[in-house]
Each structure stands twice: as structure tokens, then as C-alpha cells.
mmCIF file of C-alpha atoms in Angstrom:
data_model
loop_
_atom_site.group_PDB
_atom_site.id
_atom_site.type_symbol
_atom_site.label_atom_id
_atom_site.label_comp_id
_atom_site.label_asym_id
_atom_site.label_seq_id
_atom_site.Cartn_x
_atom_site.Cartn_y
_atom_site.Cartn_z
ATOM 1 C CA UNK R 16 102.644 97.875 101.152
ATOM 2 C CA UNK R 17 99.684 98.576 103.400
ATOM 3 C CA UNK R 18 98.005 95.540 104.908
ATOM 4 C CA UNK R 19 95.007 94.909 107.115
ATOM 5 C CA UNK R 20 94.263 91.710 109.044
ATOM 6 C CA UNK R 21 90.871 90.880 110.508
ATOM 7 C CA UNK R 22 90.214 88.734 113.553
ATOM 8 C CA UNK R 23 87.456 87.924 115.991
ATOM 9 C CA UNK R 24 85.105 85.895 113.849
ATOM 10 C CA UNK R 25 83.454 82.737 115.074
ATOM 11 C CA UNK R 26 80.208 80.881 115.676
ATOM 12 C CA UNK R 27 77.650 82.679 117.789
ATOM 13 C CA UNK R 28 74.004 82.152 118.684
ATOM 14 C CA UNK R 29 71.273 84.491 117.484
ATOM 15 C CA UNK R 30 70.871 87.482 119.771
ATOM 16 C CA UNK R 31 74.447 87.302 121.028
ATOM 17 C CA UNK R 32 77.337 89.691 120.444
ATOM 18 C CA UNK R 33 80.730 89.575 118.806
ATOM 19 C CA UNK R 34 83.526 92.078 118.283
ATOM 20 C CA UNK R 35 85.670 92.054 115.183
ATOM 21 C CA UNK R 36 89.089 93.665 114.990
ATOM 22 C CA UNK R 37 91.198 94.803 112.079
ATOM 23 C CA UNK R 38 94.902 95.491 112.555
ATOM 24 C CA UNK R 39 96.448 97.839 110.017
ATOM 25 C CA UNK R 40 100.047 98.394 109.066
ATOM 26 C CA UNK R 41 99.955 101.538 106.962
ATOM 27 C CA UNK R 42 101.662 104.620 108.334
ATOM 28 C CA UNK R 43 98.697 106.552 106.973
ATOM 29 C CA UNK R 44 96.123 104.642 109.045
ATOM 30 C CA UNK R 45 95.388 107.622 111.288
ATOM 31 C CA UNK R 46 94.338 109.708 108.271
ATOM 32 C CA UNK R 47 92.554 106.980 106.300
ATOM 33 C CA UNK R 48 88.823 106.288 106.448
ATOM 34 C CA UNK R 49 88.056 102.655 107.224
ATOM 35 C CA UNK R 50 85.236 100.386 106.192
ATOM 36 C CA UNK R 51 83.628 97.020 106.838
ATOM 37 C CA UNK R 52 82.147 95.035 103.963
ATOM 38 C CA UNK R 53 80.555 91.600 104.246
ATOM 39 C CA UNK R 54 79.758 88.752 101.930
ATOM 40 C CA UNK R 55 77.139 86.155 102.792
ATOM 41 C CA UNK R 56 77.795 82.612 101.558
ATOM 42 C CA UNK R 57 77.473 82.497 97.775
ATOM 43 C CA UNK R 58 76.357 86.126 97.603
ATOM 44 C CA UNK R 59 77.774 89.459 96.521
ATOM 45 C CA UNK R 60 79.441 92.234 98.456
ATOM 46 C CA UNK R 61 77.483 94.308 100.951
ATOM 47 C CA UNK R 62 78.859 97.462 102.547
ATOM 48 C CA UNK R 63 78.310 97.449 106.325
ATOM 49 C CA UNK R 64 79.842 100.516 107.959
ATOM 50 C CA UNK R 65 82.407 103.281 107.564
ATOM 51 C CA UNK R 66 84.293 105.612 109.889
ATOM 52 C CA UNK R 67 86.245 108.759 109.156
ATOM 53 C CA UNK R 68 89.895 109.100 110.110
ATOM 54 C CA UNK R 69 89.086 111.233 113.167
ATOM 55 C CA UNK R 70 85.977 109.312 114.288
ATOM 56 C CA UNK R 71 83.827 112.385 113.693
ATOM 57 C CA UNK R 72 81.740 110.684 111.030
ATOM 58 C CA UNK R 73 80.257 107.203 110.869
ATOM 59 C CA UNK R 74 77.822 105.581 108.452
ATOM 60 C CA UNK R 75 75.901 102.321 108.621
ATOM 61 C CA UNK R 76 73.877 100.134 106.315
ATOM 62 C CA UNK R 77 70.215 100.076 107.301
ATOM 63 C CA UNK R 78 70.479 96.329 107.862
ATOM 64 C CA UNK R 79 72.870 96.832 110.797
ATOM 65 C CA UNK R 80 71.984 100.292 112.080
ATOM 66 C CA UNK R 81 71.321 100.271 115.795
ATOM 67 C CA UNK R 82 72.952 96.861 116.233
ATOM 68 C CA UNK R 83 76.526 97.336 114.975
ATOM 69 C CA UNK R 84 79.042 99.970 116.054
ATOM 70 C CA UNK R 85 82.203 100.845 114.161
ATOM 71 C CA UNK R 86 85.109 102.377 116.042
ATOM 72 C CA UNK R 87 88.851 102.800 115.753
ATOM 73 C CA UNK R 88 91.980 103.276 117.839
ATOM 74 C CA UNK R 89 94.462 105.281 115.810
ATOM 75 C CA UNK R 90 97.230 104.928 118.372
ATOM 76 C CA UNK R 91 97.083 101.144 117.937
ATOM 77 C CA UNK R 92 96.134 101.214 114.248
ATOM 78 C CA UNK R 93 93.093 99.069 114.913
ATOM 79 C CA UNK R 94 89.553 99.141 113.575
ATOM 80 C CA UNK R 95 86.647 97.482 115.371
ATOM 81 C CA UNK R 96 83.138 96.321 114.631
ATOM 82 C CA UNK R 97 80.969 95.653 117.665
ATOM 83 C CA UNK R 98 78.063 93.452 116.592
ATOM 84 C CA UNK R 99 75.081 93.059 118.912
ATOM 85 C CA UNK R 100 71.742 91.285 118.570
ATOM 86 C CA UNK R 101 73.161 89.089 115.858
ATOM 87 C CA UNK R 102 70.773 87.508 113.403
ATOM 88 C CA UNK R 103 71.020 84.470 111.153
ATOM 89 C CA UNK R 104 71.305 86.809 108.163
ATOM 90 C CA UNK R 105 74.475 88.376 109.589
ATOM 91 C CA UNK R 106 76.326 85.182 108.710
ATOM 92 C CA UNK R 107 79.075 86.239 106.311
ATOM 93 C CA UNK R 108 82.739 86.829 105.721
ATOM 94 C CA UNK R 109 83.525 90.273 107.102
ATOM 95 C CA UNK R 110 86.212 92.254 105.307
ATOM 96 C CA UNK R 111 88.025 95.259 106.638
ATOM 97 C CA UNK R 112 89.018 97.773 103.979
ATOM 98 C CA UNK R 113 91.219 100.848 104.158
ATOM 99 C CA UNK R 114 90.703 103.815 101.883
ATOM 100 C CA UNK R 115 94.115 105.320 101.201
ATOM 101 C CA UNK R 116 92.935 107.182 98.113
ATOM 102 C CA UNK R 117 90.655 110.203 98.190
ATOM 103 C CA UNK R 118 87.055 109.194 98.774
ATOM 104 C CA UNK R 119 85.448 105.919 99.927
ATOM 105 C CA UNK R 120 87.520 103.842 97.501
ATOM 106 C CA UNK R 121 88.322 100.507 99.084
ATOM 107 C CA UNK R 122 91.887 99.925 97.955
ATOM 108 C CA UNK R 123 93.362 97.825 100.767
ATOM 109 C CA UNK R 124 91.461 94.711 101.799
ATOM 110 C CA UNK R 125 92.049 92.072 104.393
ATOM 111 C CA UNK R 126 91.438 88.367 103.844
ATOM 112 C CA UNK R 127 88.310 88.520 105.957
ATOM 113 C CA UNK R 128 87.032 86.837 109.088
ATOM 114 C CA UNK R 129 84.026 84.507 109.110
ATOM 115 C CA UNK R 130 81.021 85.103 111.330
ATOM 116 C CA UNK R 131 78.451 82.326 111.609
ATOM 117 C CA UNK R 132 75.236 82.981 113.472
ATOM 118 C CA UNK R 133 73.576 79.704 114.277
ATOM 119 C CA UNK R 134 71.479 78.175 117.016
ATOM 120 C CA UNK S 30 69.764 104.500 98.081
ATOM 121 C CA UNK S 31 71.543 104.290 94.739
ATOM 122 C CA UNK S 32 70.951 100.900 93.165
ATOM 123 C CA UNK S 33 73.761 99.499 91.048
ATOM 124 C CA UNK S 34 72.785 96.992 88.372
ATOM 125 C CA UNK S 35 75.172 94.727 86.522
ATOM 126 C CA UNK S 36 73.084 93.454 83.687
ATOM 127 C CA UNK S 37 74.937 90.301 82.721
ATOM 128 C CA UNK S 38 75.406 87.843 85.567
ATOM 129 C CA UNK S 39 77.784 85.675 83.532
ATOM 130 C CA UNK S 40 79.987 86.378 80.539
ATOM 131 C CA UNK S 41 81.532 83.498 78.635
ATOM 132 C CA UNK S 42 84.742 84.628 76.993
ATOM 133 C CA UNK S 43 87.693 82.791 75.449
ATOM 134 C CA UNK S 44 91.283 83.605 76.419
ATOM 135 C CA UNK S 45 92.700 86.329 74.219
ATOM 136 C CA UNK S 46 89.287 87.857 73.563
ATOM 137 C CA UNK S 47 87.732 90.986 74.996
ATOM 138 C CA UNK S 48 85.264 91.059 77.878
ATOM 139 C CA UNK S 49 82.913 93.989 78.314
ATOM 140 C CA UNK S 50 81.074 94.344 81.615
ATOM 141 C CA UNK S 51 78.294 96.859 82.198
ATOM 142 C CA UNK S 52 77.129 98.643 85.307
ATOM 143 C CA UNK S 53 74.188 101.024 85.621
ATOM 144 C CA UNK S 54 73.358 103.363 88.494
ATOM 145 C CA UNK S 55 69.774 104.242 89.404
ATOM 146 C CA UNK S 56 70.805 107.907 89.539
ATOM 147 C CA UNK S 57 73.867 109.846 88.542
ATOM 148 C CA UNK S 58 77.034 109.087 90.500
ATOM 149 C CA UNK S 59 79.251 111.360 88.421
ATOM 150 C CA UNK S 60 82.516 109.475 87.990
ATOM 151 C CA UNK S 61 82.484 108.131 91.557
ATOM 152 C CA UNK S 62 82.550 104.520 90.450
ATOM 153 C CA UNK S 63 84.964 101.713 91.244
ATOM 154 C CA UNK S 64 85.433 98.201 89.916
ATOM 155 C CA UNK S 65 86.679 95.250 91.942
ATOM 156 C CA UNK S 66 87.812 91.784 90.999
ATOM 157 C CA UNK S 67 87.256 88.812 93.276
ATOM 158 C CA UNK S 68 88.508 85.284 92.796
ATOM 159 C CA UNK S 69 87.039 82.336 94.736
ATOM 160 C CA UNK S 70 88.313 82.213 98.290
ATOM 161 C CA UNK S 71 90.016 85.588 98.002
ATOM 162 C CA UNK S 72 89.284 89.123 99.062
ATOM 163 C CA UNK S 73 88.173 91.656 96.468
ATOM 164 C CA UNK S 74 90.867 93.690 94.724
ATOM 165 C CA UNK S 75 90.461 97.241 93.491
ATOM 166 C CA UNK S 76 90.895 97.487 89.735
ATOM 167 C CA UNK S 77 89.487 100.856 88.694
ATOM 168 C CA UNK S 78 88.427 103.995 90.561
ATOM 169 C CA UNK S 79 87.054 107.336 89.427
ATOM 170 C CA UNK S 80 85.427 105.343 86.619
ATOM 171 C CA UNK S 81 88.590 105.135 84.526
ATOM 172 C CA UNK S 82 91.707 105.305 86.702
ATOM 173 C CA UNK S 83 93.620 102.070 87.127
ATOM 174 C CA UNK S 84 94.677 101.178 90.647
ATOM 175 C CA UNK S 85 98.327 100.564 91.420
ATOM 176 C CA UNK S 86 99.680 97.429 89.780
ATOM 177 C CA UNK S 87 96.637 96.758 87.594
ATOM 178 C CA UNK S 88 97.561 95.681 84.044
ATOM 179 C CA UNK S 89 96.762 98.016 81.189
ATOM 180 C CA UNK S 90 94.412 95.454 79.614
ATOM 181 C CA UNK S 91 91.863 96.566 82.220
ATOM 182 C CA UNK S 92 90.118 99.818 81.386
ATOM 183 C CA UNK S 93 87.052 101.620 82.670
ATOM 184 C CA UNK S 94 84.791 104.179 81.054
ATOM 185 C CA UNK S 95 81.538 105.986 81.553
ATOM 186 C CA UNK S 96 80.020 108.646 83.754
ATOM 187 C CA UNK S 97 76.672 109.525 85.247
ATOM 188 C CA UNK S 98 74.662 106.320 85.204
ATOM 189 C CA UNK S 99 76.342 104.072 82.625
ATOM 190 C CA UNK S 100 79.741 102.464 83.134
ATOM 191 C CA UNK S 101 81.827 99.828 81.424
ATOM 192 C CA UNK S 102 84.776 97.686 82.438
ATOM 193 C CA UNK S 103 86.709 96.317 79.481
ATOM 194 C CA UNK S 104 89.262 93.558 79.705
ATOM 195 C CA UNK S 105 91.294 93.244 76.532
ATOM 196 C CA UNK S 106 93.262 90.126 75.611
ATOM 197 C CA UNK S 107 91.678 88.139 78.446
ATOM 198 C CA UNK S 108 94.176 86.076 80.415
ATOM 199 C CA UNK S 109 93.433 82.896 82.353
ATOM 200 C CA UNK S 110 93.921 84.741 85.633
ATOM 201 C CA UNK S 111 91.126 87.150 84.688
ATOM 202 C CA UNK S 112 88.385 84.550 85.072
ATOM 203 C CA UNK S 113 86.726 85.833 88.226
ATOM 204 C CA UNK S 114 83.833 87.837 89.610
ATOM 205 C CA UNK S 115 83.662 91.581 89.046
ATOM 206 C CA UNK S 116 81.733 94.130 91.076
ATOM 207 C CA UNK S 117 81.033 97.789 90.487
ATOM 208 C CA UNK S 118 80.558 100.139 93.449
ATOM 209 C CA UNK S 119 79.385 103.702 93.673
ATOM 210 C CA UNK S 120 80.837 106.061 96.227
ATOM 211 C CA UNK S 121 78.955 109.207 95.305
ATOM 212 C CA UNK S 122 76.697 108.972 98.330
ATOM 213 C CA UNK S 123 75.739 106.972 101.381
ATOM 214 C CA UNK S 124 75.052 104.139 101.659
ATOM 215 C CA UNK S 125 77.885 102.808 99.531
ATOM 216 C CA UNK S 126 76.382 100.274 97.163
ATOM 217 C CA UNK S 127 77.713 97.460 95.044
ATOM 218 C CA UNK S 128 76.354 95.889 91.925
ATOM 219 C CA UNK S 129 75.276 92.280 92.157
ATOM 220 C CA UNK S 130 78.425 91.096 90.438
ATOM 221 C CA UNK S 131 79.274 89.513 87.114
ATOM 222 C CA UNK S 132 81.204 86.330 86.563
ATOM 223 C CA UNK S 133 83.630 86.069 83.670
ATOM 224 C CA UNK S 134 84.019 82.414 82.771
ATOM 225 C CA UNK S 135 86.025 80.498 80.230
ATOM 226 C CA UNK S 136 83.951 79.888 77.141
#
């Protein structure tokens, strides 16, 4: 059973940076696209960023473009989200999701890590 | 950006009854549509992909239908563990977009 576990969340001031990590267990990690999805308190799901299995392709939500960077280390089965210039509205639970099926279908989710941006 | 709209924010359904959730896309997404279930304090769980294919381990009482811009998630014989939030998501194009969610509550 594939699993992913997020870490790196915390409380940070506006304008500061934070790096999230997501450790995966699936043998197929190196061929699976990976995604970050967030959920602000009491709100719905918002897709944040995606990366192809070979790092050749990345996509970002407009709300984070230019501030967040998604990356991965296939040898260590780890996904990252580098978050810079954090804003109050970035406060959310950040979920890592692995797409083991064909297409951006988010079929393996972690429990999430909480990011709070507060002065 | 493709906007996904879930028309009913809350559905009140009794156990054993059927729940029908709707999702509309602002433009055609073919059958590139997934449904997720989320319970309070938990991560989302994939229920349906490709509009009508059940994910591994999902009970047969969950079914999806539709194509293009109109989609439906049907939960037959609603069980107590089915009271939760449900989100649709299109993956036909970037950015990936979710519907606003619909809560299924005990009537």
C-alpha cells in the first residue's frame, strides 16, 4: 500500500520562507507525478502545484506562481515544496498527493502538514 | 481556468436512502473527472476517476456518471460512514480545479 507523509509545516511570519517535504513509500514513486493540494481553515480543496515523474514538467496555481517551487528527489523518494514570500492567505493544511493512475488523479494522499502564516 | 460548480452545498439524507451529488464544469472536460470524499480531520480519499470508475476498495454503492460538463455522484443505500464532504475535480487541463464541495449530512 503506497503511503506519503508530509512534514515541515509550522508557524511563520509573513514574507518568510518554509520548505515542506513529502516522503513516499511506493516503489513506483520515480514514475509517478506528484502534487500539492492545500485547504485553508474551513474551506475547500485548492490545487497548488504538480511535477512530472522526471521533473521535466511543473505546473503552479496562479496564487503561488513565482513564490512556490515544487521539486523532487527520486533517489530518496521525496517531494518538496519551497514556499517563499509567504502571505496570510497561504495559511492552510498542505497535502501531498501521488498519482499512481494514468493522469493527474490524486489517489494517494498524506495526512497533511499545517502551515500558519501569522505576524 | 475551468470552473467546477457543485450546486448543492448541503444534502440532507437519511441512512439507507440515496444521495445524488451534482458537479458542472464551465467547459467540457470529457470524462476527466474525479470525486473525492473527505471526513472532518482527515485527508481526502479518491472515490471515482474517469467519471465512472471506482477507485480501489471503494464500495459498489458509490457510482459516478456523466461526461462533458455535467457529472453526478450517486451513493445508494447511504451508510453512516458516508456522511462527509464530497469534492469533484477536473483533470482535463491546467490548472487542476476542484468544485467547492458538498456536504452530505444526516437528515
